[in-house]
Short mmCIF file of C-alpha atoms in Angstrom, two decimals:
data_model
loop_
_atom_site.label_atom_id
_atom_site.label_comp_id
_atom_site.label_asym_id
_atom_site.label_seq_id
_atom_site.Cartn_x
_atom_site.Cartn_y
_atom_site.Cartn_z
CA UNK G 1 -0.03 0.00 -0.05
CA UNK G 2 1.89 3.12 -1.33
CA UNK G 3 -0.40 5.58 0.40
CA UNK G 4 0.09 4.25 3.93
CA UNK G 5 3.98 4.11 3.31
CA UNK G 6 4.08 7.70 2.15
CA UNK G 7 1.94 8.97 5.33
CA UNK G 8 4.41 6.90 7.55
CA UNK G 9 7.39 8.57 5.69
CA UNK G 10 5.98 11.90 6.27
CA UNK G 11 5.28 11.31 9.64
CA UNK G 12 8.80 10.04 10.49
CA UNK G 13 10.14 13.35 8.78
CA UNK G 14 7.69 15.55 10.92
CA UNK G 15 8.84 13.58 14.18
CA UNK G 16 12.46 14.26 13.23
CA UNK G 17 11.62 17.89 12.54
CA UNK G 18 9.90 18.47 15.82
CA UNK G 19 12.83 16.91 17.80
CA UNK G 20 15.02 19.88 16.55
CA UNK G 21 12.93 22.12 18.58
CA UNK G 22 12.68 20.50 22.12
CA UNK G 23 12.23 23.40 24.18
CA UNK G 24 8.78 23.83 22.51
CA UNK G 25 7.81 20.82 24.49
CA UNK G 26 7.83 22.59 27.62
CA UNK G 27 6.01 25.51 26.06
CA UNK G 28 3.25 22.93 24.73
CA UNK G 29 3.08 21.49 28.38
CA UNK G 30 2.50 24.94 29.82
CA UNK G 31 -0.25 25.73 27.37
CA UNK G 32 -2.02 22.36 27.70
CA UNK G 33 -2.11 22.88 31.60
CA UNK G 34 -3.17 26.57 31.20
CA UNK G 35 -5.99 25.57 28.86
CA UNK G 36 -6.86 22.67 31.15
CA UNK G 37 -6.78 24.80 34.36
CA UNK G 38 -9.16 27.54 32.96
CA UNK G 39 -11.36 24.83 31.66
CA UNK G 40 -11.54 23.35 35.16
CA UNK G 41 -12.04 26.88 36.93
CA UNK G 42 -15.04 27.30 34.29
CA UNK G 43 -16.46 23.95 35.43
CA UNK G 44 -16.08 24.42 39.00
CA UNK G 45 -17.82 27.81 38.91
CA UNK G 46 -20.67 26.28 37.22
CA UNK G 47 -20.76 23.53 39.59
CA UNK G 48 -20.52 25.90 42.69
CA UNK G 49 -24.18 26.95 41.63
CA UNK G 50 -25.69 23.75 40.26
CA UNK G 51 -25.58 19.91 40.56
CA UNK G 52 -25.95 19.21 36.94
CA UNK G 53 -26.06 20.87 33.57
CA UNK G 54 -28.64 19.88 31.12
CA UNK G 55 -28.78 16.30 32.56
CA UNK G 56 -24.81 16.13 32.40
CA UNK G 57 -23.26 15.82 35.98
CA UNK G 58 -19.76 17.04 37.12
CA UNK G 59 -17.96 13.80 36.40
CA UNK G 60 -19.88 13.63 32.95
CA UNK G 61 -18.74 17.08 31.86
CA UNK G 62 -15.14 16.18 33.08
CA UNK G 63 -15.30 13.20 30.50
CA UNK G 64 -16.65 15.69 27.91
CA UNK G 65 -13.55 17.79 28.64
CA UNK G 66 -11.32 15.02 28.52
CA UNK G 67 -12.64 13.99 24.88
CA UNK G 68 -12.45 17.76 23.96
CA UNK G 69 -8.77 17.77 24.81
CA UNK G 70 -7.98 14.68 23.08
CA UNK G 71 -9.53 15.80 19.90
CA UNK G 72 -8.26 19.26 20.02
CA UNK G 73 -4.73 17.37 20.12
CA UNK G 74 -5.45 15.34 17.34
CA UNK G 75 -6.56 18.44 15.28
CA UNK G 76 -3.66 20.52 16.13
CA UNK G 77 -1.09 17.63 15.63
CA UNK G 78 -2.28 16.49 12.39
CA UNK G 79 -5.10 18.21 10.64
CA UNK G 80 -4.74 21.98 11.10
CA UNK G 81 -0.97 22.25 10.27
CA UNK G 82 -1.60 20.38 6.97
CA UNK G 83 -4.53 22.47 6.15
CA UNK G 84 -2.93 25.87 7.06
CA UNK G 85 0.23 24.83 4.84
CA UNK G 86 -2.40 24.20 2.10
CA UNK G 87 -4.09 27.39 2.26
CA UNK G 88 -0.86 29.25 2.09
CA UNK G 89 0.27 27.25 -0.86
CA UNK G 90 -2.99 27.74 -2.83
CA UNK G 91 -2.68 31.50 -2.42
CA UNK G 92 1.02 31.76 -3.27
CA UNK G 93 1.09 29.18 -6.05
CA UNK G 94 3.53 26.92 -4.48
CA UNK G 95 1.09 23.99 -4.54
CA UNK G 96 2.73 23.20 -7.77
CA UNK G 97 5.37 21.29 -5.95
CA UNK G 98 2.87 18.94 -4.31
CA UNK G 99 0.85 18.40 -7.54
CA UNK G 100 3.75 17.26 -9.61
CA UNK G 101 4.48 14.58 -7.35
CA UNK G 102 3.33 11.17 -8.56
CA UNK G 103 0.85 10.37 -5.73
CA UNK G 104 -2.88 11.13 -4.86
CA UNK G 105 -2.96 14.80 -4.16
CA UNK G 106 -5.36 14.93 -1.61
CA UNK G 107 -3.62 12.10 0.33
CA UNK G 108 -0.32 14.08 0.04
CA UNK G 109 -1.61 17.40 1.08
CA UNK G 110 -3.05 15.87 4.13
CA UNK G 111 -0.03 14.15 5.33
CA UNK G 112 2.79 16.53 5.14
CA UNK G 113 2.87 18.08 8.36
CA UNK G 114 2.84 16.66 11.87
CA UNK G 115 3.34 18.49 15.26
CA UNK G 116 4.43 15.86 17.69
CA UNK G 117 4.53 18.05 20.86
CA UNK G 118 0.83 18.58 20.62
CA UNK G 119 0.20 15.11 21.58
CA UNK G 120 0.77 16.34 25.23
CA UNK G 121 -2.93 17.43 24.72
CA UNK G 122 -3.91 13.76 24.08
CA UNK G 123 -2.04 12.40 26.84
CA UNK G 124 -3.53 14.90 29.23
CA UNK G 125 -6.80 14.45 27.86
CA UNK G 126 -6.60 10.67 28.43
CA UNK G 127 -5.69 11.37 32.02
CA UNK G 128 -8.57 13.61 32.56
CA UNK G 129 -10.94 11.10 30.93
CA UNK G 130 -9.68 8.32 33.22
CA UNK G 131 -10.09 10.54 36.27
CA UNK G 132 -13.69 11.30 35.22
CA UNK G 133 -14.42 7.72 34.35
CA UNK G 134 -13.03 6.52 37.94
CA UNK G 135 -15.55 9.35 39.40
CA UNK G 136 -18.35 7.77 37.50
CA UNK G 137 -17.34 4.19 38.84
CA UNK G 138 -17.16 3.15 35.18
CA UNK G 139 -16.64 -0.53 34.42
CA UNK G 140 -14.94 -1.66 31.49
CA UNK G 141 -17.43 -2.74 28.91
CA UNK G 142 -16.44 -3.71 25.45
CA UNK G 143 -19.48 -2.24 23.62
CA UNK G 144 -18.95 1.32 25.17
CA UNK G 145 -15.06 1.20 24.53
CA UNK G 146 -15.73 0.30 20.91
CA UNK G 147 -18.49 2.85 20.54
CA UNK G 148 -16.12 5.41 21.96
CA UNK G 149 -13.05 4.55 19.77
CA UNK G 150 -14.94 4.12 16.69
CA UNK G 151 -16.77 7.51 17.22
CA UNK G 152 -13.70 9.38 17.95
CA UNK G 153 -12.08 8.00 14.91
CA UNK G 154 -15.30 9.17 13.02
CA UNK G 155 -15.09 12.37 14.73
CA UNK G 156 -11.34 13.01 13.71
CA UNK G 157 -12.55 12.10 10.05
CA UNK G 158 -15.27 14.42 9.87
CA UNK G 159 -13.31 17.32 11.33
CA UNK G 160 -10.67 16.54 8.64
CA UNK G 161 -13.22 16.61 6.07
CA UNK G 162 -14.83 19.84 7.32
CA UNK G 163 -11.24 21.48 7.24
CA UNK G 164 -10.44 20.16 3.81
CA UNK G 165 -13.73 21.68 2.39
CA UNK G 166 -13.15 24.97 4.09
CA UNK G 167 -9.61 25.06 2.78
CA UNK G 168 -10.50 24.04 -0.91
CA UNK G 169 -12.67 27.09 -0.89
CA UNK G 170 -9.39 28.86 -1.14
CA UNK G 171 -9.09 27.81 -4.77
CA UNK G 172 -12.12 30.47 -5.34
CA UNK G 173 -11.62 32.88 -2.62
CA UNK G 174 -7.88 32.92 -2.09
CA UNK G 175 -7.65 34.58 1.25
CA UNK G 176 -9.47 32.17 3.94
CA UNK G 177 -6.92 32.14 6.86
CA UNK G 178 -9.56 33.84 8.86
CA UNK G 179 -11.58 30.67 8.82
CA UNK G 180 -9.04 28.88 10.72
CA UNK G 181 -9.71 31.40 13.42
CA UNK G 182 -13.40 30.75 12.95
CA UNK G 183 -13.18 27.23 13.44
CA UNK G 184 -11.11 27.56 16.64
CA UNK G 185 -13.78 29.85 18.20
CA UNK G 186 -16.48 27.24 17.17
CA UNK G 187 -14.61 24.16 18.31
CA UNK G 188 -14.39 25.64 21.89
CA UNK G 189 -18.13 25.13 21.92
CA UNK G 190 -17.36 21.37 22.39
CA UNK G 191 -16.04 21.96 25.77
CA UNK G 192 -19.73 21.61 26.74
CA UNK G 193 -22.14 18.88 25.49
CA UNK G 194 -24.04 20.42 22.53
CA UNK G 195 -27.49 19.56 24.31
CA UNK G 196 -27.18 22.57 26.31
CA UNK G 197 -27.27 24.88 23.29
CA UNK G 198 -30.37 26.36 21.76
CA UNK G 199 -31.75 24.52 18.83
CA UNK G 200 -30.50 26.54 15.85
CA UNK G 201 -27.00 26.58 17.51
CA UNK G 202 -27.08 22.69 18.28
CA UNK G 203 -27.96 22.07 14.66
CA UNK G 204 -25.22 24.18 13.47
CA UNK G 205 -22.75 22.55 15.71
CA UNK G 206 -23.77 19.14 14.57
CA UNK G 207 -24.14 19.27 10.74
CA UNK G 208 -22.42 22.63 9.81
CA UNK G 209 -19.32 22.25 12.04
CA UNK G 210 -19.18 18.65 13.10
CA UNK G 211 -18.25 19.68 16.77
CA UNK G 212 -21.05 17.62 18.16
CA UNK G 213 -19.75 14.39 16.46
CA UNK G 214 -16.23 15.15 17.52
CA UNK G 215 -16.72 15.61 21.00
CA UNK G 216 -20.12 14.96 22.46
CA UNK G 217 -20.79 11.78 20.81
CA UNK G 218 -17.41 9.90 21.87
CA UNK G 219 -18.20 11.37 25.32
CA UNK G 220 -21.81 9.92 25.24
CA UNK G 221 -20.55 6.49 24.45
CA UNK G 222 -18.56 6.47 27.54
CA UNK G 223 -21.13 7.83 29.68
CA UNK G 224 -23.96 5.47 28.42
CA UNK G 225 -25.77 7.74 26.53
CA UNK G 226 -24.92 6.75 22.90
CA UNK G 227 -27.74 5.10 20.82
CA UNK G 228 -27.32 2.82 17.93
CA UNK G 229 -29.31 5.52 15.92
CA UNK G 230 -26.84 8.31 16.50
CA UNK G 231 -23.94 5.89 15.98
CA UNK G 232 -25.37 4.95 12.45
CA UNK G 233 -25.97 8.71 11.89
CA UNK G 234 -22.37 9.33 12.77
CA UNK G 235 -21.31 6.67 10.16
CA UNK G 236 -23.49 7.85 7.37
CA UNK G 237 -22.41 11.63 7.97
CA UNK G 238 -18.65 10.54 7.82
CA UNK G 239 -19.04 8.67 4.48
CA UNK G 240 -21.10 11.88 3.07
CA UNK G 241 -18.69 14.29 4.29
CA UNK G 242 -15.83 12.22 2.95
CA UNK G 243 -17.08 12.02 -0.50
CA UNK G 244 -18.09 15.59 -0.57
CA UNK G 245 -14.81 16.92 0.58
CA UNK G 246 -13.28 14.83 -2.26
CA UNK G 247 -15.53 16.23 -4.79
CA UNK G 248 -14.98 19.79 -3.71
CA UNK G 249 -11.20 19.23 -3.47
CA UNK G 250 -11.28 18.01 -7.39
CA UNK G 251 -13.38 20.64 -8.54
CA UNK G 252 -11.35 23.16 -6.74
CA UNK G 253 -8.18 21.76 -7.98
CA UNK G 254 -9.21 22.38 -11.73
CA UNK G 255 -9.81 25.83 -10.70
CA UNK G 256 -6.18 26.03 -9.59
CA UNK G 257 -4.02 28.31 -11.84
CA UNK G 258 -0.82 28.59 -10.02
CA UNK G 259 1.88 29.75 -12.22
CA UNK G 260 4.29 31.48 -10.13
CA UNK G 261 6.26 28.75 -8.27
CA UNK L 1 0.49 69.16 20.26
CA UNK L 2 -0.64 69.97 16.68
CA UNK L 3 1.68 67.60 15.22
CA UNK L 4 0.49 64.69 17.41
CA UNK L 5 -3.23 65.74 16.39
CA UNK L 6 -2.15 65.55 12.72
CA UNK L 7 -0.33 62.31 13.12
CA UNK L 8 -3.32 60.49 14.83
CA UNK L 9 -5.75 61.95 12.21
CA UNK L 10 -3.73 60.61 9.17
CA UNK L 11 -2.77 57.43 10.97
CA UNK L 12 -6.51 56.71 11.80
CA UNK L 13 -7.47 57.59 8.63
CA UNK L 14 -4.87 55.29 6.71
CA UNK L 15 -5.91 52.43 8.96
CA UNK L 16 -9.74 52.91 8.31
CA UNK L 17 -8.81 52.94 4.53
CA UNK L 18 -6.74 49.78 4.92
CA UNK L 19 -9.02 47.69 7.13
CA UNK L 20 -12.03 48.69 4.92
CA UNK L 21 -10.77 46.79 1.96
CA UNK L 22 -11.18 43.60 3.84
CA UNK L 23 -14.70 43.59 5.14
CA UNK L 24 -15.02 39.86 4.67
CA UNK L 25 -11.87 38.89 6.33
CA UNK L 26 -12.63 41.19 9.19
CA UNK L 27 -16.21 39.64 9.43
CA UNK L 28 -14.76 36.29 9.84
CA UNK L 29 -12.42 37.36 12.38
CA UNK L 30 -15.35 39.02 14.33
CA UNK L 31 -17.66 35.98 13.87
CA UNK L 32 -14.86 33.76 15.13
CA UNK L 33 -14.40 35.66 18.14
CA UNK L 34 -18.27 35.68 18.99
CA UNK L 35 -18.28 32.12 19.64
CA UNK L 36 -16.50 32.57 23.12
CA UNK L 37 -19.04 34.82 24.65
CA UNK L 38 -22.02 32.89 23.17
CA UNK L 39 -20.86 29.77 24.84
CA UNK L 40 -20.34 31.51 28.07
CA UNK L 41 -23.84 33.16 27.65
CA UNK L 42 -25.47 29.86 26.95
CA UNK L 43 -23.92 28.05 29.83
CA UNK L 44 -24.79 30.69 32.24
CA UNK L 45 -28.24 31.16 31.08
CA UNK L 46 -28.72 27.50 31.52
CA UNK L 47 -27.04 27.75 35.21
CA UNK L 48 -29.64 30.81 35.80
CA UNK L 49 -32.47 28.88 34.56
CA UNK L 50 -31.90 25.91 36.77
CA UNK L 51 -31.31 28.19 39.74
CA UNK L 52 -34.91 29.75 39.27
CA UNK L 53 -34.09 32.44 37.04
CA UNK L 54 -30.95 34.24 38.26
CA UNK L 55 -27.35 33.53 39.17
CA UNK L 56 -25.03 35.99 41.01
CA UNK L 57 -27.65 38.75 40.32
CA UNK L 58 -27.81 38.00 36.63
CA UNK L 59 -30.87 36.88 34.76
CA UNK L 60 -30.59 35.30 31.14
CA UNK L 61 -31.67 38.69 29.87
CA UNK L 62 -28.92 40.54 31.80
CA UNK L 63 -26.20 37.76 31.05
CA UNK L 64 -27.41 38.23 27.41
CA UNK L 65 -26.82 41.97 27.81
CA UNK L 66 -23.51 41.48 29.52
CA UNK L 67 -22.20 39.00 26.90
CA UNK L 68 -23.36 41.19 23.83
CA UNK L 69 -21.76 44.49 25.32
CA UNK L 70 -18.78 42.07 25.96
CA UNK L 71 -18.33 41.60 22.23
CA UNK L 72 -17.99 45.31 21.69
CA UNK L 73 -15.57 45.78 24.64
CA UNK L 74 -13.32 42.57 23.21
CA UNK L 75 -13.22 44.54 19.86
CA UNK L 76 -12.08 47.71 21.90
CA UNK L 77 -9.51 45.49 23.68
CA UNK L 78 -7.62 44.46 20.49
CA UNK L 79 -4.04 46.20 20.46
CA UNK L 80 -0.66 45.32 19.07
CA UNK L 81 -0.02 41.88 20.61
CA UNK L 82 3.17 40.93 22.54
CA UNK L 83 3.58 38.37 19.96
CA UNK L 84 3.68 41.12 17.31
CA UNK L 85 6.35 42.83 19.54
CA UNK L 86 8.40 39.69 19.70
CA UNK L 87 8.30 39.62 15.72
CA UNK L 88 9.00 43.21 15.42
CA UNK L 89 12.09 43.15 17.62
CA UNK L 90 13.51 39.98 16.60
CA UNK L 91 13.13 40.84 13.00
CA UNK L 92 14.39 44.36 13.32
CA UNK L 93 11.25 45.97 12.08
CA UNK L 94 11.52 48.36 14.74
CA UNK L 95 14.32 50.39 13.20
CA UNK L 96 12.00 52.07 10.78
CA UNK L 97 9.74 53.45 13.37
CA UNK L 98 12.64 54.56 15.64
CA UNK L 99 13.64 56.72 12.77
CA UNK L 100 10.72 58.86 12.93
CA UNK L 101 10.68 61.99 15.01
CA UNK L 102 7.76 60.53 17.29
CA UNK L 103 7.48 57.72 19.73
CA UNK L 104 6.60 54.47 17.95
CA UNK L 105 3.78 53.71 20.62
CA UNK L 106 1.75 56.45 19.01
CA UNK L 107 1.79 54.44 15.72
CA UNK L 108 0.32 51.55 17.44
CA UNK L 109 -2.26 53.38 19.36
CA UNK L 110 -3.44 55.34 16.31
CA UNK L 111 -3.51 52.51 13.92
CA UNK L 112 -5.55 50.26 16.22
CA UNK L 113 -7.72 53.04 17.15
CA UNK L 114 -8.57 53.75 13.62
CA UNK L 115 -9.30 50.03 13.07
CA UNK L 116 -11.76 50.12 15.80
CA UNK L 117 -13.94 52.76 13.97
CA UNK L 118 -14.17 49.98 11.35
CA UNK L 119 -14.85 47.22 13.81
CA UNK L 120 -17.46 49.24 15.37
CA UNK L 121 -19.40 49.81 12.14
CA UNK L 122 -18.95 46.01 11.27
CA UNK L 123 -20.22 45.04 14.79
CA UNK L 124 -23.58 46.84 14.79
CA UNK L 125 -25.24 44.37 12.60
CA UNK L 126 -23.67 41.64 14.58
CA UNK L 127 -24.95 42.98 17.83
CA UNK L 128 -28.47 43.31 16.39
CA UNK L 129 -28.58 39.78 15.32
CA UNK L 130 -27.19 38.49 18.75
CA UNK L 131 -29.96 40.44 20.42
CA UNK L 132 -32.52 39.22 18.17
CA UNK L 133 -31.53 35.59 19.27
CA UNK L 134 -30.43 36.17 22.89
CA UNK L 135 -33.21 39.10 23.88
CA UNK L 136 -30.89 41.08 26.14
CA UNK L 137 -32.45 42.94 29.11
CA UNK L 138 -30.40 46.36 28.91
CA UNK L 139 -31.80 49.67 30.14
CA UNK L 140 -28.86 52.15 30.69
CA UNK L 141 -29.31 55.54 31.94
CA UNK L 142 -27.56 58.67 29.91
CA UNK L 143 -24.89 58.72 32.58
CA UNK L 144 -24.25 55.19 32.31
CA UNK L 145 -24.20 55.58 28.34
CA UNK L 146 -21.65 58.31 28.68
CA UNK L 147 -19.52 56.57 31.22
CA UNK L 148 -19.39 53.49 29.03
CA UNK L 149 -18.42 55.48 25.96
CA UNK L 150 -15.47 56.95 27.80
CA UNK L 151 -14.35 53.82 29.55
CA UNK L 152 -14.18 51.45 26.47
CA UNK L 153 -11.52 53.81 25.15
CA UNK L 154 -9.74 54.12 28.51
CA UNK L 155 -9.78 50.24 28.39
CA UNK L 156 -8.37 50.33 24.99
CA UNK L 157 -5.47 52.53 26.25
CA UNK L 158 -4.89 50.36 29.56
CA UNK L 159 -4.76 47.37 27.53
CA UNK L 160 -2.65 48.92 24.94
CA UNK L 161 -0.24 49.79 27.82
CA UNK L 162 -0.15 46.39 29.43
CA UNK L 163 0.36 44.49 26.22
CA UNK L 164 3.20 46.87 24.93
CA UNK L 165 4.77 46.33 28.42
CA UNK L 166 4.74 42.68 28.05
CA UNK L 167 5.99 42.68 24.52
CA UNK L 168 8.87 44.98 25.74
CA UNK L 169 10.06 42.04 27.59
CA UNK L 170 11.15 40.73 24.22
CA UNK L 171 14.05 43.41 24.22
CA UNK L 172 15.73 41.24 26.71
CA UNK L 173 14.82 37.63 25.82
CA UNK L 174 13.08 35.98 22.86
CA UNK L 175 11.48 33.16 24.77
CA UNK L 176 8.36 34.83 26.13
CA UNK L 177 5.52 32.97 24.89
CA UNK L 178 5.12 31.22 27.99
CA UNK L 179 4.89 34.56 29.81
CA UNK L 180 2.32 35.68 27.32
CA UNK L 181 0.09 32.62 27.94
CA UNK L 182 0.37 33.06 31.67
CA UNK L 183 -0.64 36.70 31.23
CA UNK L 184 -3.68 35.71 29.09
CA UNK L 185 -4.76 33.19 31.51
CA UNK L 186 -4.85 35.53 34.48
CA UNK L 187 -6.64 38.11 32.30
CA UNK L 188 -9.42 35.58 31.38
CA UNK L 189 -10.15 35.05 35.03
CA UNK L 190 -9.76 38.67 36.48
CA UNK L 191 -11.08 40.72 33.96
CA UNK L 192 -14.76 39.51 33.62
CA UNK L 193 -14.09 37.90 30.28
CA UNK L 194 -14.79 34.36 31.59
CA UNK L 195 -17.86 35.24 33.71
CA UNK L 196 -19.13 38.55 35.36
CA UNK L 197 -16.82 39.11 38.21
CA UNK L 198 -19.91 38.89 40.52
CA UNK L 199 -20.01 35.28 39.70
CA UNK L 200 -16.59 34.65 41.10
CA UNK L 201 -15.47 33.81 44.52
CA UNK L 202 -14.97 36.80 47.00
CA UNK L 203 -11.14 36.92 46.74
CA UNK L 204 -11.16 36.99 43.02
CA UNK L 205 -13.31 40.02 42.99
CA UNK L 206 -11.18 41.76 45.64
CA UNK L 207 -8.11 40.88 44.00
CA UNK L 208 -9.34 42.06 40.61
CA UNK L 209 -9.83 45.57 41.93
CA UNK L 210 -6.09 46.14 42.24
CA UNK L 211 -5.06 44.46 38.96
CA UNK L 212 -5.34 46.07 35.51
CA UNK L 213 -7.44 43.53 33.78
CA UNK L 214 -11.01 44.33 35.23
CA UNK L 215 -10.19 48.19 34.24
CA UNK L 216 -9.62 47.04 30.85
CA UNK L 217 -12.61 44.69 30.19
CA UNK L 218 -15.22 44.09 33.00
CA UNK L 219 -15.64 47.58 34.15
CA UNK L 220 -17.17 49.16 31.11
CA UNK L 221 -19.55 46.28 30.52
CA UNK L 222 -20.72 46.33 34.23
CA UNK L 223 -20.95 50.15 33.90
CA UNK L 224 -23.63 49.81 31.24
CA UNK L 225 -25.33 46.40 32.32
CA UNK L 226 -25.46 46.33 35.95
CA UNK L 227 -27.00 49.22 37.92
CA UNK L 228 -24.00 50.63 39.79
CA UNK L 229 -24.12 53.83 41.90
CA UNK L 230 -22.90 57.16 40.50
CA UNK L 231 -20.18 56.76 43.05
CA UNK L 232 -19.01 53.23 41.88
CA UNK L 233 -19.22 54.70 38.22
CA UNK L 234 -16.88 57.43 38.98
CA UNK L 235 -14.57 55.53 41.04
CA UNK L 236 -14.37 53.14 38.18
CA UNK L 237 -13.41 55.70 35.90
CA UNK L 238 -10.95 57.16 38.37
CA UNK L 239 -9.27 53.66 38.48
CA UNK L 240 -9.06 53.66 34.79
CA UNK L 241 -7.61 57.02 34.56
CA UNK L 242 -4.99 56.00 37.40
CA UNK L 243 -4.12 52.89 35.45
CA UNK L 244 -3.60 54.98 32.21
CA UNK L 245 -1.16 57.52 34.00
CA UNK L 246 0.73 54.81 35.84
CA UNK L 247 1.11 52.74 32.83
CA UNK L 248 2.24 55.72 30.62
CA UNK L 249 4.76 56.40 33.39
CA UNK L 250 5.98 52.81 33.61
CA UNK L 251 5.97 52.34 29.81
CA UNK L 252 8.20 55.54 29.26
CA UNK L 253 10.84 54.71 32.07
CA UNK L 254 10.85 50.98 30.74
CA UNK L 255 11.24 52.18 27.33
CA UNK L 256 14.27 54.13 27.90
CA UNK L 257 16.23 51.22 29.28
CA UNK L 258 14.78 48.83 26.84
CA UNK L 259 15.73 50.55 23.80
CA UNK L 260 19.25 50.25 24.65
CA UNK L 261 18.87 46.78 24.29
CA UNK L 262 17.60 47.00 20.79
CA UNK L 263 20.55 46.00 18.19
CA UNK L 264 18.86 45.28 15.06
CA UNK L 265 20.29 46.34 11.83
CA UNK L 266 18.17 47.09 8.78
CA UNK L 267 14.74 45.77 9.01
#
């Protein structure tokens, strides 16, 4: 399988690159803990006032925060850096270098960057999640683990597709960097279960920006809230988004006329 | 005095013209920034509803008012970032500004003040949309309105001063992002950005009085949204004024020492 080998090679280069800047690891650790600290302060302020929020108890919300941190780590390690590089290259015309390589262009532009140190987020997220589960007296149960892992993978895939769609619009609109900023803002909504938002916002966070599927659904799987219906819905939406993203990428590519590189 | 006035007028005009060219980019930027207060608003409205209609003296309606005004104050809070200072010092970009017969800080203050004009115009439709969805409960008096208008510009000055001081640390060391992150975290907690300060524990509220954060953010919102006494309103304005003067003093002293550290050529 050539694609896998290609991705593995880029991953190796990415990791070697990161090892040149080891001090960044400490900065990342600090950033992760500041984000976690402010998140926990927010949670504790809410739970100073109430025992539960929209049917989610303190430990449930801690689990949501764990998943939020994990998914944030995945996005910042593997998805966002690739898409930001792609945005710049489309604008500047240097995408030529990628397109002339004998590999599937979508695969290639999606695997070139990897930020190793943001994996700190994933480690810390897993710890938070484990603390939450122990507070919930959670017992290992194959179905919920399977539901969790599969919905986490689907959530990451949907987020990737969403980013690729947005990034591909750069073929028409050229300057789309602000959209990265927009996504970061909207993603922060995932810190809380989407069920607490008013309807119009909840639908937006489910279908327009797949924050619900990226964070709330995996957390639901672990806290016994995931239904088969939701899981199947996630599967269908992942497949649809994947096809749509690929179509938009291809159409956009035909529109690309970089000639400056 | 006149040359400062002329400088500010032309710099602001330039910045308005420049930013007006990118309305879409500016809009995306603003919408991205809306997510944060909307999340806080929804969470705290849910808490207020579960508490039987109010939390820390705020009803869902006044929370909506707080966070919608928040969005304007957040726009007013945008100043040249410490990361920008880092870039400017590391790359030697500062050299150009140093050649001019005017303190480089005036350039920042004027440029961002001009940008604010564009941002406020673009903000109005967003505020109307937010008001449509979240039904704010807002009845300011004329005095509160006037104090609010003055205090958002003071808030802008205070934040420009604190961020510039933070940025100037880069004159001595270029490993500063950790410091910046800590600063922004403290700001989030003590300014009233995360939640209105009255929802915070007592000691946070007291500590916030003696820090610049609240005066650069929470105070203008409270002035407009919560019913403060006339005394409190003027005391707040006085604190802002004190921070501005104290800040200018510190900045000018630090600048004198700091600029000797600057050794970039070209730029």
